[in-house]
Amino acid sequence: MTFETRLTDTAAEIGAALAASLAARGDEPVIAAMRYALEGGKRLRGFLVLESAALFGIERAAAMPAACAVEALHAYSLVHDDLPCMDDDDLRRGRPTVHVAWDEATAVLAGDALQTLAFELCCDPRLGGAEARVALVAALARASGAEGMVLGQALDIAAETVLEREGRRLTLPEITRLQAGKTGALISFSAEAGAILAGADRAPLAAYAAALGLAFQIADDILDVEGDAATAGKRVGKDAAAGKATFVSLLGLQGAKDRAAELVAEACAALAPHEDRAETLRAAARFAIARKA
């Protein structure tokens, strides 16, 4: 089985589990918007949860609630990021964004509900004892809040003010810090989830995830330049049009590609303690910079 097939099959599996989690919750507009927001996507974050759990002998069914949790959290972030007060996007995964398909108020509430669903899923007894579940909740809270994803989004918004008032774009260290939160924090949680559930050493997976998260974002910046909107499922060329600092604008297109490749090598090397058992995670790192969407 190729990596792409494994990822696709896992995405379908996670999608079915997410649908089941909402099956008995009615058909109110906010619930319908949640279902809509959860559809599609590569499910790479959920995939990383399941594969990191497998390193420690944790069965897929036992780790599935955590995989669903991070995908629900990620979906909430996309719904809110697309709002007019944030990135103001009208296309996501090849379809109208939630606030376009419904309205802004419904999008805000659907995002809020997806966030709370994520923490509800982290409390599922299938994940193990109370200590493991509390550790998972704490890790997801740190990754998604003011020390992680939300901080990254706040820094992204602040960067627009820097551009307008000071006439300068962010430096490489500044954009690296921004993206470590906005994109990297949830990827780090996902890759470390297996170790969290197993109560094991998280250091190798943390190093892997830090490199992977940055490589993933660099690949996104490259796709914004070279990608096709129909394939990517979202608008491309927006960063350059807005004059935003990206890894491509700072390093050049080839420089960005070279840096992404270096990061993938770092990510793969970090998994050495897990030997051949981590080969699927290494394939995930290589996929992160080879994808077209």
mmCIF file with all atom_site columns, C-alpha atoms in Angstrom, residues 116-266:
data_model
loop_
_atom_site.group_PDB
_atom_site.id
_atom_site.type_symbol
_atom_site.label_atom_id
_atom_site.label_alt_id
_atom_site.label_comp_id
_atom_site.label_asym_id
_atom_site.label_entity_id
_atom_site.label_seq_id
_atom_site.pdbx_PDB_ins_code
_atom_site.Cartn_x
_atom_site.Cartn_y
_atom_site.Cartn_z
_atom_site.occupancy
_atom_site.B_iso_or_equiv
_atom_site.pdbx_formal_charge
_atom_site.auth_seq_id
_atom_site.auth_comp_id
_atom_site.auth_asym_id
_atom_site.auth_atom_id
_atom_site.pdbx_PDB_model_num
ATOM 1   C CA . THR A 1 116 ? -15.712 22.336 22.361 1.00 0.00 ? 116 THR A CA 1
ATOM 2   C CA . LEU A 1 117 ? -16.350 19.065 20.500 1.00 0.00 ? 117 LEU A CA 1
ATOM 3   C CA . ALA A 1 118 ? -12.579 18.571 20.308 1.00 0.00 ? 118 ALA A CA 1
ATOM 4   C CA . PHE A 1 119 ? -12.226 18.664 24.088 1.00 0.00 ? 119 PHE A CA 1
ATOM 5   C CA . GLU A 1 120 ? -15.278 16.467 24.538 1.00 0.00 ? 120 GLU A CA 1
ATOM 6   C CA . LEU A 1 121 ? -13.642 13.878 22.294 1.00 0.00 ? 121 LEU A CA 1
ATOM 7   C CA . CYS A 1 122 ? -10.423 14.084 24.341 1.00 0.00 ? 122 CYS A CA 1
ATOM 8   C CA . CYS A 1 123 ? -12.434 12.863 27.328 1.00 0.00 ? 123 CYS A CA 1
ATOM 9   C CA . ASP A 1 124 ? -13.592 9.668  25.594 1.00 0.00 ? 124 ASP A CA 1
ATOM 10  C CA . PRO A 1 125 ? -12.930 6.651  27.896 1.00 0.00 ? 125 PRO A CA 1
ATOM 11  C CA . ARG A 1 126 ? -11.501 4.719  24.943 1.00 0.00 ? 126 ARG A CA 1
ATOM 12  C CA . LEU A 1 127 ? -8.390  6.885  25.232 1.00 0.00 ? 127 LEU A CA 1
ATOM 13  C CA . GLY A 1 128 ? -7.434  5.291  28.522 1.00 0.00 ? 128 GLY A CA 1
ATOM 14  C CA . GLY A 1 129 ? -7.416  6.303  32.161 1.00 0.00 ? 129 GLY A CA 1
ATOM 15  C CA . ALA A 1 130 ? -8.156  9.722  33.588 1.00 0.00 ? 130 ALA A CA 1
ATOM 16  C CA . GLU A 1 131 ? -4.477  10.693 33.776 1.00 0.00 ? 131 GLU A CA 1
ATOM 17  C CA . ALA A 1 132 ? -3.915  10.082 30.059 1.00 0.00 ? 132 ALA A CA 1
ATOM 18  C CA . ARG A 1 133 ? -7.072  11.957 29.089 1.00 0.00 ? 133 ARG A CA 1
ATOM 19  C CA . VAL A 1 134 ? -6.244  14.957 31.282 1.00 0.00 ? 134 VAL A CA 1
ATOM 20  C CA . ALA A 1 135 ? -2.743  15.074 29.796 1.00 0.00 ? 135 ALA A CA 1
ATOM 21  C CA . LEU A 1 136 ? -4.247  15.011 26.297 1.00 0.00 ? 136 LEU A CA 1
ATOM 22  C CA . VAL A 1 137 ? -6.698  17.818 27.116 1.00 0.00 ? 137 VAL A CA 1
ATOM 23  C CA . ALA A 1 138 ? -3.897  19.929 28.581 1.00 0.00 ? 138 ALA A CA 1
ATOM 24  C CA . ALA A 1 139 ? -1.656  19.363 25.566 1.00 0.00 ? 139 ALA A CA 1
ATOM 25  C CA . LEU A 1 140 ? -4.412  20.265 23.100 1.00 0.00 ? 140 LEU A CA 1
ATOM 26  C CA . ALA A 1 141 ? -5.298  23.372 25.091 1.00 0.00 ? 141 ALA A CA 1
ATOM 27  C CA . ARG A 1 142 ? -1.679  24.574 25.007 1.00 0.00 ? 142 ARG A CA 1
ATOM 28  C CA . ALA A 1 143 ? -1.328  23.795 21.311 1.00 0.00 ? 143 ALA A CA 1
ATOM 29  C CA . SER A 1 144 ? -4.521  25.565 20.316 1.00 0.00 ? 144 SER A CA 1
ATOM 30  C CA . GLY A 1 145 ? -4.533  28.556 22.663 1.00 0.00 ? 145 GLY A CA 1
ATOM 31  C CA . ALA A 1 146 ? -2.548  31.665 23.440 1.00 0.00 ? 146 ALA A CA 1
ATOM 32  C CA . GLU A 1 147 ? 0.737   29.740 23.498 1.00 0.00 ? 147 GLU A CA 1
ATOM 33  C CA . GLY A 1 148 ? 0.107   28.047 20.161 1.00 0.00 ? 148 GLY A CA 1
ATOM 34  C CA . MET A 1 149 ? -2.338  28.351 17.291 1.00 0.00 ? 149 MET A CA 1
ATOM 35  C CA . VAL A 1 150 ? -4.237  31.408 18.537 1.00 0.00 ? 150 VAL A CA 1
ATOM 36  C CA . LEU A 1 151 ? -0.958  33.204 19.228 1.00 0.00 ? 151 LEU A CA 1
ATOM 37  C CA . GLY A 1 152 ? 0.155   32.430 15.681 1.00 0.00 ? 152 GLY A CA 1
ATOM 38  C CA . GLN A 1 153 ? -3.039  33.880 14.234 1.00 0.00 ? 153 GLN A CA 1
ATOM 39  C CA . ALA A 1 154 ? -2.692  36.962 16.440 1.00 0.00 ? 154 ALA A CA 1
ATOM 40  C CA . LEU A 1 155 ? 0.870   37.466 15.223 1.00 0.00 ? 155 LEU A CA 1
ATOM 41  C CA . ASP A 1 156 ? -0.353  37.065 11.643 1.00 0.00 ? 156 ASP A CA 1
ATOM 42  C CA . ILE A 1 157 ? -2.918  39.819 12.126 1.00 0.00 ? 157 ILE A CA 1
ATOM 43  C CA . ALA A 1 158 ? -0.346  42.016 13.870 1.00 0.00 ? 158 ALA A CA 1
ATOM 44  C CA . ALA A 1 159 ? 1.969   41.568 10.889 1.00 0.00 ? 159 ALA A CA 1
ATOM 45  C CA . GLU A 1 160 ? -0.534  43.455 8.741  1.00 0.00 ? 160 GLU A CA 1
ATOM 46  C CA . THR A 1 161 ? -0.310  46.393 11.138 1.00 0.00 ? 161 THR A CA 1
ATOM 47  C CA . VAL A 1 162 ? 3.489   46.290 10.984 1.00 0.00 ? 162 VAL A CA 1
ATOM 48  C CA . LEU A 1 163 ? 3.286   46.419 7.190  1.00 0.00 ? 163 LEU A CA 1
ATOM 49  C CA . GLU A 1 164 ? 0.793   49.302 7.186  1.00 0.00 ? 164 GLU A CA 1
ATOM 50  C CA . ARG A 1 165 ? 2.351   51.440 9.929  1.00 0.00 ? 165 ARG A CA 1
ATOM 51  C CA . GLU A 1 166 ? 6.051   50.674 9.653  1.00 0.00 ? 166 GLU A CA 1
ATOM 52  C CA . GLY A 1 167 ? 6.259   49.761 5.989  1.00 0.00 ? 167 GLY A CA 1
ATOM 53  C CA . ARG A 1 168 ? 8.185   46.582 6.673  1.00 0.00 ? 168 ARG A CA 1
ATOM 54  C CA . ARG A 1 169 ? 7.503   42.871 6.420  1.00 0.00 ? 169 ARG A CA 1
ATOM 55  C CA . LEU A 1 170 ? 8.328   40.331 9.088  1.00 0.00 ? 170 LEU A CA 1
ATOM 56  C CA . THR A 1 171 ? 11.844  38.958 9.343  1.00 0.00 ? 171 THR A CA 1
ATOM 57  C CA . LEU A 1 172 ? 12.654  35.258 9.005  1.00 0.00 ? 172 LEU A CA 1
ATOM 58  C CA . PRO A 1 173 ? 12.775  34.699 12.796 1.00 0.00 ? 173 PRO A CA 1
ATOM 59  C CA . GLU A 1 174 ? 9.446   36.515 13.173 1.00 0.00 ? 174 GLU A CA 1
ATOM 60  C CA . ILE A 1 175 ? 7.690   34.523 10.453 1.00 0.00 ? 175 ILE A CA 1
ATOM 61  C CA . THR A 1 176 ? 9.152   31.308 11.857 1.00 0.00 ? 176 THR A CA 1
ATOM 62  C CA . ARG A 1 177 ? 7.723   32.083 15.308 1.00 0.00 ? 177 ARG A CA 1
ATOM 63  C CA . LEU A 1 178 ? 4.366   33.022 13.794 1.00 0.00 ? 178 LEU A CA 1
ATOM 64  C CA . GLN A 1 179 ? 4.053   29.806 11.808 1.00 0.00 ? 179 GLN A CA 1
ATOM 65  C CA . ALA A 1 180 ? 5.329   27.628 14.650 1.00 0.00 ? 180 ALA A CA 1
ATOM 66  C CA . GLY A 1 181 ? 2.124   28.668 16.392 1.00 0.00 ? 181 GLY A CA 1
ATOM 67  C CA . LYS A 1 182 ? -0.379  29.033 13.598 1.00 0.00 ? 182 LYS A CA 1
ATOM 68  C CA . THR A 1 183 ? 0.501   25.809 11.752 1.00 0.00 ? 183 THR A CA 1
ATOM 69  C CA . GLY A 1 184 ? 3.102   23.968 13.787 1.00 0.00 ? 184 GLY A CA 1
ATOM 70  C CA . ALA A 1 185 ? 1.426   23.751 17.187 1.00 0.00 ? 185 ALA A CA 1
ATOM 71  C CA . LEU A 1 186 ? -1.411  21.433 16.141 1.00 0.00 ? 186 LEU A CA 1
ATOM 72  C CA . ILE A 1 187 ? 0.972   19.303 14.091 1.00 0.00 ? 187 ILE A CA 1
ATOM 73  C CA . SER A 1 188 ? 3.166   18.982 17.175 1.00 0.00 ? 188 SER A CA 1
ATOM 74  C CA . PHE A 1 189 ? 0.206   17.925 19.299 1.00 0.00 ? 189 PHE A CA 1
ATOM 75  C CA . SER A 1 190 ? -0.789  15.370 16.674 1.00 0.00 ? 190 SER A CA 1
ATOM 76  C CA . ALA A 1 191 ? 2.634   13.791 16.384 1.00 0.00 ? 191 ALA A CA 1
ATOM 77  C CA . GLU A 1 192 ? 3.128   13.689 20.149 1.00 0.00 ? 192 GLU A CA 1
ATOM 78  C CA . ALA A 1 193 ? -0.349  12.348 20.967 1.00 0.00 ? 193 ALA A CA 1
ATOM 79  C CA . GLY A 1 194 ? 0.741   8.716  20.912 1.00 0.00 ? 194 GLY A CA 1
ATOM 80  C CA . ALA A 1 195 ? 3.490   9.372  23.439 1.00 0.00 ? 195 ALA A CA 1
ATOM 81  C CA . ILE A 1 196 ? 1.074   11.354 25.603 1.00 0.00 ? 196 ILE A CA 1
ATOM 82  C CA . LEU A 1 197 ? -1.429  8.493  25.645 1.00 0.00 ? 197 LEU A CA 1
ATOM 83  C CA . ALA A 1 198 ? 1.313   5.967  26.366 1.00 0.00 ? 198 ALA A CA 1
ATOM 84  C CA . GLY A 1 199 ? 2.950   8.095  29.062 1.00 0.00 ? 199 GLY A CA 1
ATOM 85  C CA . ALA A 1 200 ? 6.207   7.783  27.113 1.00 0.00 ? 200 ALA A CA 1
ATOM 86  C CA . ASP A 1 201 ? 9.098   10.094 26.248 1.00 0.00 ? 201 ASP A CA 1
ATOM 87  C CA . ARG A 1 202 ? 7.824   12.749 23.840 1.00 0.00 ? 202 ARG A CA 1
ATOM 88  C CA . ALA A 1 203 ? 11.237  14.209 22.882 1.00 0.00 ? 203 ALA A CA 1
ATOM 89  C CA . PRO A 1 204 ? 11.852  12.327 19.587 1.00 0.00 ? 204 PRO A CA 1
ATOM 90  C CA . LEU A 1 205 ? 8.335   13.005 18.333 1.00 0.00 ? 205 LEU A CA 1
ATOM 91  C CA . ALA A 1 206 ? 8.533   16.637 19.489 1.00 0.00 ? 206 ALA A CA 1
ATOM 92  C CA . ALA A 1 207 ? 11.698  17.164 17.435 1.00 0.00 ? 207 ALA A CA 1
ATOM 93  C CA . TYR A 1 208 ? 10.103  15.392 14.469 1.00 0.00 ? 208 TYR A CA 1
ATOM 94  C CA . ALA A 1 209 ? 6.975   17.517 14.718 1.00 0.00 ? 209 ALA A CA 1
ATOM 95  C CA . ALA A 1 210 ? 8.806   20.834 15.042 1.00 0.00 ? 210 ALA A CA 1
ATOM 96  C CA . ALA A 1 211 ? 10.654  20.202 11.784 1.00 0.00 ? 211 ALA A CA 1
ATOM 97  C CA . LEU A 1 212 ? 7.581   18.769 10.069 1.00 0.00 ? 212 LEU A CA 1
ATOM 98  C CA . GLY A 1 213 ? 5.349   21.699 11.022 1.00 0.00 ? 213 GLY A CA 1
ATOM 99  C CA . LEU A 1 214 ? 7.760   24.229 9.587  1.00 0.00 ? 214 LEU A CA 1
ATOM 100 C CA . ALA A 1 215 ? 8.283   22.182 6.413  1.00 0.00 ? 215 ALA A CA 1
ATOM 101 C CA . PHE A 1 216 ? 4.510   21.900 5.998  1.00 0.00 ? 216 PHE A CA 1
ATOM 102 C CA . GLN A 1 217 ? 4.087   25.675 6.176  1.00 0.00 ? 217 GLN A CA 1
ATOM 103 C CA . ILE A 1 218 ? 6.928   26.307 3.750  1.00 0.00 ? 218 ILE A CA 1
ATOM 104 C CA . ALA A 1 219 ? 5.201   23.914 1.355  1.00 0.00 ? 219 ALA A CA 1
ATOM 105 C CA . ASP A 1 220 ? 1.990   25.936 1.780  1.00 0.00 ? 220 ASP A CA 1
ATOM 106 C CA . ASP A 1 221 ? 3.874   29.122 0.910  1.00 0.00 ? 221 ASP A CA 1
ATOM 107 C CA . ILE A 1 222 ? 5.297   27.423 -2.187 1.00 0.00 ? 222 ILE A CA 1
ATOM 108 C CA . LEU A 1 223 ? 1.815   26.260 -3.211 1.00 0.00 ? 223 LEU A CA 1
ATOM 109 C CA . ASP A 1 224 ? 0.570   29.836 -2.891 1.00 0.00 ? 224 ASP A CA 1
ATOM 110 C CA . VAL A 1 225 ? 3.082   30.716 -5.614 1.00 0.00 ? 225 VAL A CA 1
ATOM 111 C CA . GLU A 1 226 ? 3.078   27.601 -7.800 1.00 0.00 ? 226 GLU A CA 1
ATOM 112 C CA . GLY A 1 227 ? -0.222  25.951 -6.938 1.00 0.00 ? 227 GLY A CA 1
ATOM 113 C CA . ASP A 1 228 ? -3.472  25.771 -8.840 1.00 0.00 ? 228 ASP A CA 1
ATOM 114 C CA . ALA A 1 229 ? -6.651  26.928 -7.103 1.00 0.00 ? 229 ALA A CA 1
ATOM 115 C CA . ALA A 1 230 ? -8.695  24.038 -8.511 1.00 0.00 ? 230 ALA A CA 1
ATOM 116 C CA . THR A 1 231 ? -6.224  21.505 -7.132 1.00 0.00 ? 231 THR A CA 1
ATOM 117 C CA . ALA A 1 232 ? -5.508  23.308 -3.873 1.00 0.00 ? 232 ALA A CA 1
ATOM 118 C CA . GLY A 1 233 ? -9.187  23.938 -3.177 1.00 0.00 ? 233 GLY A CA 1
ATOM 119 C CA . LYS A 1 234 ? -8.481  27.509 -2.061 1.00 0.00 ? 234 LYS A CA 1
ATOM 120 C CA . ARG A 1 235 ? -7.333  30.818 -3.481 1.00 0.00 ? 235 ARG A CA 1
ATOM 121 C CA . VAL A 1 236 ? -3.659  31.033 -4.401 1.00 0.00 ? 236 VAL A CA 1
ATOM 122 C CA . GLY A 1 237 ? -1.428  34.067 -4.862 1.00 0.00 ? 237 GLY A CA 1
ATOM 123 C CA . LYS A 1 238 ? -3.084  35.946 -1.996 1.00 0.00 ? 238 LYS A CA 1
ATOM 124 C CA . ASP A 1 239 ? 0.062   36.366 0.080  1.00 0.00 ? 239 ASP A CA 1
ATOM 125 C CA . ALA A 1 240 ? 2.045   38.004 -2.696 1.00 0.00 ? 240 ALA A CA 1
ATOM 126 C CA . ALA A 1 241 ? -0.904  40.217 -3.625 1.00 0.00 ? 241 ALA A CA 1
ATOM 127 C CA . ALA A 1 242 ? -1.171  41.384 -0.009 1.00 0.00 ? 242 ALA A CA 1
ATOM 128 C CA . GLY A 1 243 ? 2.577   41.928 0.296  1.00 0.00 ? 243 GLY A CA 1
ATOM 129 C CA . LYS A 1 244 ? 2.801   39.485 3.209  1.00 0.00 ? 244 LYS A CA 1
ATOM 130 C CA . ALA A 1 245 ? 6.110   38.037 4.329  1.00 0.00 ? 245 ALA A CA 1
ATOM 131 C CA . THR A 1 246 ? 6.354   34.325 3.597  1.00 0.00 ? 246 THR A CA 1
ATOM 132 C CA . PHE A 1 247 ? 9.183   31.819 3.476  1.00 0.00 ? 247 PHE A CA 1
ATOM 133 C CA . VAL A 1 248 ? 9.194   32.219 -0.306 1.00 0.00 ? 248 VAL A CA 1
ATOM 134 C CA . SER A 1 249 ? 9.409   36.015 -0.182 1.00 0.00 ? 249 SER A CA 1
ATOM 135 C CA . LEU A 1 250 ? 12.214  35.811 2.387  1.00 0.00 ? 250 LEU A CA 1
ATOM 136 C CA . LEU A 1 251 ? 14.210  32.864 1.036  1.00 0.00 ? 251 LEU A CA 1
ATOM 137 C CA . GLY A 1 252 ? 13.260  32.877 -2.648 1.00 0.00 ? 252 GLY A CA 1
ATOM 138 C CA . LEU A 1 253 ? 11.399  30.020 -4.301 1.00 0.00 ? 253 LEU A CA 1
ATOM 139 C CA . GLN A 1 254 ? 14.376  27.667 -4.605 1.00 0.00 ? 254 GLN A CA 1
ATOM 140 C CA . GLY A 1 255 ? 15.667  28.656 -1.181 1.00 0.00 ? 255 GLY A CA 1
ATOM 141 C CA . ALA A 1 256 ? 12.311  27.798 0.333  1.00 0.00 ? 256 ALA A CA 1
ATOM 142 C CA . LYS A 1 257 ? 12.283  24.420 -1.411 1.00 0.00 ? 257 LYS A CA 1
ATOM 143 C CA . ASP A 1 258 ? 15.807  23.692 -0.174 1.00 0.00 ? 258 ASP A CA 1
ATOM 144 C CA . ARG A 1 259 ? 14.908  24.650 3.397  1.00 0.00 ? 259 ARG A CA 1
ATOM 145 C CA . ALA A 1 260 ? 11.804  22.451 3.314  1.00 0.00 ? 260 ALA A CA 1
ATOM 146 C CA . ALA A 1 261 ? 13.901  19.493 2.161  1.00 0.00 ? 261 ALA A CA 1
ATOM 147 C CA . GLU A 1 262 ? 16.405  20.118 4.974  1.00 0.00 ? 262 GLU A CA 1
ATOM 148 C CA . LEU A 1 263 ? 13.584  20.154 7.512  1.00 0.00 ? 263 LEU A CA 1
ATOM 149 C CA . VAL A 1 264 ? 12.185  16.879 6.220  1.00 0.00 ? 264 VAL A CA 1
ATOM 150 C CA . ALA A 1 265 ? 15.616  15.303 6.642  1.00 0.00 ? 265 ALA A CA 1
ATOM 151 C CA . GLU A 1 266 ? 15.723  16.643 10.207 1.00 0.00 ? 266 GLU A CA 1
#
